Amino acid sequence: VQPGLRGQGIGTEILALLLAEKRDRRIVLDIEADDLTADNRAERQMRKQFYLKRGFEDTGVRYEFFHVRYELLSANGPVLQEDFHALIHDYWGAAAARMVRYFNVDETM
């Protein structure tokens, strides 16, 4: 949702429609991982809370891809690291899958 339109319930409606339409499918999304040094840390935290309040769960999977760290969220069922890695492999290919580096939630950034 474009910044000027945020806070009007549009994103909430979009997610509700998506979750209703795909209730029989797992939905996976990634967000920038929380980072104590990030200029947009508050935005990252608010983004995560937005998704968590709307039916997504933190999978505990954290990964780095092209020097950007992500957290993986899911709805309509859990997603394991192995599931996600297979998705990356199938969608982007073996070379991209080899470039993904997983890290622990506690790992310092």
PDB file of C-alpha atoms in Angstrom:
ATOM      1  CA  VAL A   1       0.000   0.000   0.000  1.00  0.00           C
ATOM      2  CA  GLN A   2       1.434   3.339  -0.975  1.00  0.00           C
ATOM      3  CA  PRO A   3       2.653   5.407   1.990  1.00  0.00           C
ATOM      4  CA  GLY A   4       0.023   8.128   1.524  1.00  0.00           C
ATOM      5  CA  LEU A   5      -2.774   5.562   1.699  1.00  0.00           C
ATOM      6  CA  ARG A   6      -1.564   3.633   4.732  1.00  0.00           C
ATOM      7  CA  GLY A   7      -3.612   3.610   7.903  1.00  0.00           C
ATOM      8  CA  GLN A   8      -6.932   3.460   6.068  1.00  0.00           C
ATOM      9  CA  GLY A   9      -7.485  -0.292   6.356  1.00  0.00           C
ATOM     10  CA  ILE A  10      -6.548  -1.079   2.758  1.00  0.00           C
ATOM     11  CA  GLY A  11      -3.723  -3.464   3.670  1.00  0.00           C
ATOM     12  CA  THR A  12      -5.922  -5.195   6.237  1.00  0.00           C
ATOM     13  CA  GLU A  13      -8.634  -5.707   3.592  1.00  0.00           C
ATOM     14  CA  ILE A  14      -6.140  -7.014   1.055  1.00  0.00           C
ATOM     15  CA  LEU A  15      -4.749  -9.539   3.531  1.00  0.00           C
ATOM     16  CA  ALA A  16      -8.230 -10.625   4.639  1.00  0.00           C
ATOM     17  CA  LEU A  17      -9.203 -11.273   1.012  1.00  0.00           C
ATOM     18  CA  LEU A  18      -5.971 -13.134   0.328  1.00  0.00           C
ATOM     19  CA  LEU A  19      -6.276 -15.300   3.433  1.00  0.00           C
ATOM     20  CA  ALA A  20      -9.926 -16.100   2.669  1.00  0.00           C
ATOM     21  CA  GLU A  21      -9.221 -16.894  -0.981  1.00  0.00           C
ATOM     22  CA  LYS A  22      -6.201 -19.080  -0.200  1.00  0.00           C
ATOM     23  CA  ARG A  23      -7.296 -20.559   3.136  1.00  0.00           C
ATOM     24  CA  ASP A  24      -6.304 -24.023   1.918  1.00  0.00           C
ATOM     25  CA  ARG A  25      -2.767 -22.883   0.987  1.00  0.00           C
ATOM     26  CA  ARG A  26       0.154 -21.843   3.144  1.00  0.00           C
ATOM     27  CA  ILE A  27       1.161 -18.254   2.544  1.00  0.00           C
ATOM     28  CA  VAL A  28       4.744 -17.191   3.105  1.00  0.00           C
ATOM     29  CA  LEU A  29       6.176 -13.705   3.199  1.00  0.00           C
ATOM     30  CA  ASP A  30       9.462 -12.231   4.228  1.00  0.00           C
ATOM     31  CA  ILE A  31      10.151  -8.940   5.919  1.00  0.00           C
ATOM     32  CA  GLU A  32      13.397  -7.180   6.705  1.00  0.00           C
ATOM     33  CA  ALA A  33      14.771  -8.629   9.937  1.00  0.00           C
ATOM     34  CA  ASP A  34      14.834  -6.513  13.068  1.00  0.00           C
ATOM     35  CA  ASP A  35      18.205  -4.811  13.312  1.00  0.00           C
ATOM     36  CA  LEU A  36      19.304  -2.717  16.278  1.00  0.00           C
ATOM     37  CA  THR A  37      21.311  -0.443  13.978  1.00  0.00           C
ATOM     38  CA  ALA A  38      18.750   0.029  11.183  1.00  0.00           C
ATOM     39  CA  ASP A  39      17.580   3.557  10.497  1.00  0.00           C
ATOM     40  CA  ASN A  40      14.097   2.157   9.917  1.00  0.00           C
ATOM     41  CA  ARG A  41      13.979  -0.180  12.911  1.00  0.00           C
ATOM     42  CA  ALA A  42      10.657   1.198  14.168  1.00  0.00           C
ATOM     43  CA  GLU A  43       9.140   0.704  10.708  1.00  0.00           C
ATOM     44  CA  ARG A  44      10.402  -2.879  10.584  1.00  0.00           C
ATOM     45  CA  GLN A  45       8.896  -3.624  13.985  1.00  0.00           C
ATOM     46  CA  MET A  46       5.568  -2.015  13.037  1.00  0.00           C
ATOM     47  CA  ARG A  47       5.481  -3.996   9.790  1.00  0.00           C
ATOM     48  CA  LYS A  48       5.976  -7.255  11.654  1.00  0.00           C
ATOM     49  CA  GLN A  49       3.246  -6.396  14.180  1.00  0.00           C
ATOM     50  CA  PHE A  50       0.896  -5.514  11.315  1.00  0.00           C
ATOM     51  CA  TYR A  51       1.246  -8.996   9.822  1.00  0.00           C
ATOM     52  CA  LEU A  52       1.155 -10.817  13.158  1.00  0.00           C
ATOM     53  CA  LYS A  53      -2.120  -9.093  14.098  1.00  0.00           C
ATOM     54  CA  ARG A  54      -3.646 -10.201  10.809  1.00  0.00           C
ATOM     55  CA  GLY A  55      -3.079 -13.924  11.011  1.00  0.00           C
ATOM     56  CA  PHE A  56       0.573 -14.445  10.170  1.00  0.00           C
ATOM     57  CA  GLU A  57       2.961 -16.247  12.491  1.00  0.00           C
ATOM     58  CA  ASP A  58       6.686 -15.928  12.974  1.00  0.00           C
ATOM     59  CA  THR A  59       8.228 -19.117  11.606  1.00  0.00           C
ATOM     60  CA  GLY A  60      11.534 -18.566  13.400  1.00  0.00           C
ATOM     61  CA  VAL A  61      13.306 -18.829  10.028  1.00  0.00           C
ATOM     62  CA  ARG A  62      15.849 -16.084   9.465  1.00  0.00           C
ATOM     63  CA  TYR A  63      17.968 -15.818   6.358  1.00  0.00           C
ATOM     64  CA  GLU A  64      20.298 -13.537   4.483  1.00  0.00           C
ATOM     65  CA  PHE A  65      20.134 -13.118   0.725  1.00  0.00           C
ATOM     66  CA  PHE A  66      22.272 -10.613  -1.183  1.00  0.00           C
ATOM     67  CA  HIS A  67      23.431  -9.046   2.112  1.00  0.00           C
ATOM     68  CA  VAL A  68      19.879  -8.343   3.323  1.00  0.00           C
ATOM     69  CA  ARG A  69      18.535 -10.172   6.356  1.00  0.00           C
ATOM     70  CA  TYR A  70      14.945 -11.359   6.439  1.00  0.00           C
ATOM     71  CA  GLU A  71      12.438 -12.917   8.819  1.00  0.00           C
ATOM     72  CA  LEU A  72       9.963 -15.410   7.414  1.00  0.00           C
ATOM     73  CA  LEU A  73       6.283 -15.213   8.366  1.00  0.00           C
ATOM     74  CA  SER A  74       3.514 -17.622   7.363  1.00  0.00           C
ATOM     75  CA  ALA A  75      -0.251 -17.961   7.434  1.00  0.00           C
ATOM     76  CA  ASN A  76      -2.506 -20.995   7.090  1.00  0.00           C
ATOM     77  CA  GLY A  77       0.098 -23.353   8.504  1.00  0.00           C
ATOM     78  CA  PRO A  78       3.704 -23.572   9.575  1.00  0.00           C
ATOM     79  CA  VAL A  79       6.653 -23.274   7.217  1.00  0.00           C
ATOM     80  CA  LEU A  80       9.927 -24.919   8.123  1.00  0.00           C
ATOM     81  CA  GLN A  81      13.341 -23.853   6.904  1.00  0.00           C
ATOM     82  CA  GLU A  82      13.435 -26.934   4.681  1.00  0.00           C
ATOM     83  CA  ASP A  83      10.090 -25.955   3.095  1.00  0.00           C
ATOM     84  CA  PHE A  84      11.323 -22.462   2.410  1.00  0.00           C
ATOM     85  CA  HIS A  85      14.625 -23.653   1.006  1.00  0.00           C
ATOM     86  CA  ALA A  86      12.802 -25.984  -1.383  1.00  0.00           C
ATOM     87  CA  LEU A  87      10.621 -23.059  -2.471  1.00  0.00           C
ATOM     88  CA  ILE A  88      13.692 -20.908  -3.189  1.00  0.00           C
ATOM     89  CA  HIS A  89      15.317 -23.789  -5.054  1.00  0.00           C
ATOM     90  CA  ASP A  90      12.231 -24.480  -7.165  1.00  0.00           C
ATOM     91  CA  TYR A  91      11.472 -20.829  -7.894  1.00  0.00           C
ATOM     92  CA  TRP A  92      14.908 -19.232  -8.270  1.00  0.00           C
ATOM     93  CA  GLY A  93      17.046 -22.298  -8.956  1.00  0.00           C
ATOM     94  CA  ALA A  94      19.931 -24.148  -7.350  1.00  0.00           C
ATOM     95  CA  ALA A  95      22.426 -21.289  -7.682  1.00  0.00           C
ATOM     96  CA  ALA A  96      20.170 -18.883  -5.789  1.00  0.00           C
ATOM     97  CA  ALA A  97      19.383 -21.487  -3.136  1.00  0.00           C
ATOM     98  CA  ARG A  98      23.114 -21.890  -2.465  1.00  0.00           C
ATOM     99  CA  MET A  99      23.381 -18.144  -1.836  1.00  0.00           C
ATOM    100  CA  VAL A 100      20.835 -18.170   1.004  1.00  0.00           C
ATOM    101  CA  ARG A 101      22.478 -18.138   4.445  1.00  0.00           C
ATOM    102  CA  TYR A 102      20.340 -19.017   7.452  1.00  0.00           C
ATOM    103  CA  PHE A 103      21.007 -17.558  10.867  1.00  0.00           C
ATOM    104  CA  ASN A 104      19.589 -17.820  14.389  1.00  0.00           C
ATOM    105  CA  VAL A 105      17.044 -15.399  15.811  1.00  0.00           C
ATOM    106  CA  ASP A 106      19.544 -14.520  18.579  1.00  0.00           C
ATOM    107  CA  GLU A 107      22.391 -13.826  16.181  1.00  0.00           C
ATOM    108  CA  THR A 108      23.680 -10.279  16.533  1.00  0.00           C
ATOM    109  CA  MET A 109      23.292  -8.032  13.550  1.00  0.00           C
TER     110      MET A 109
END
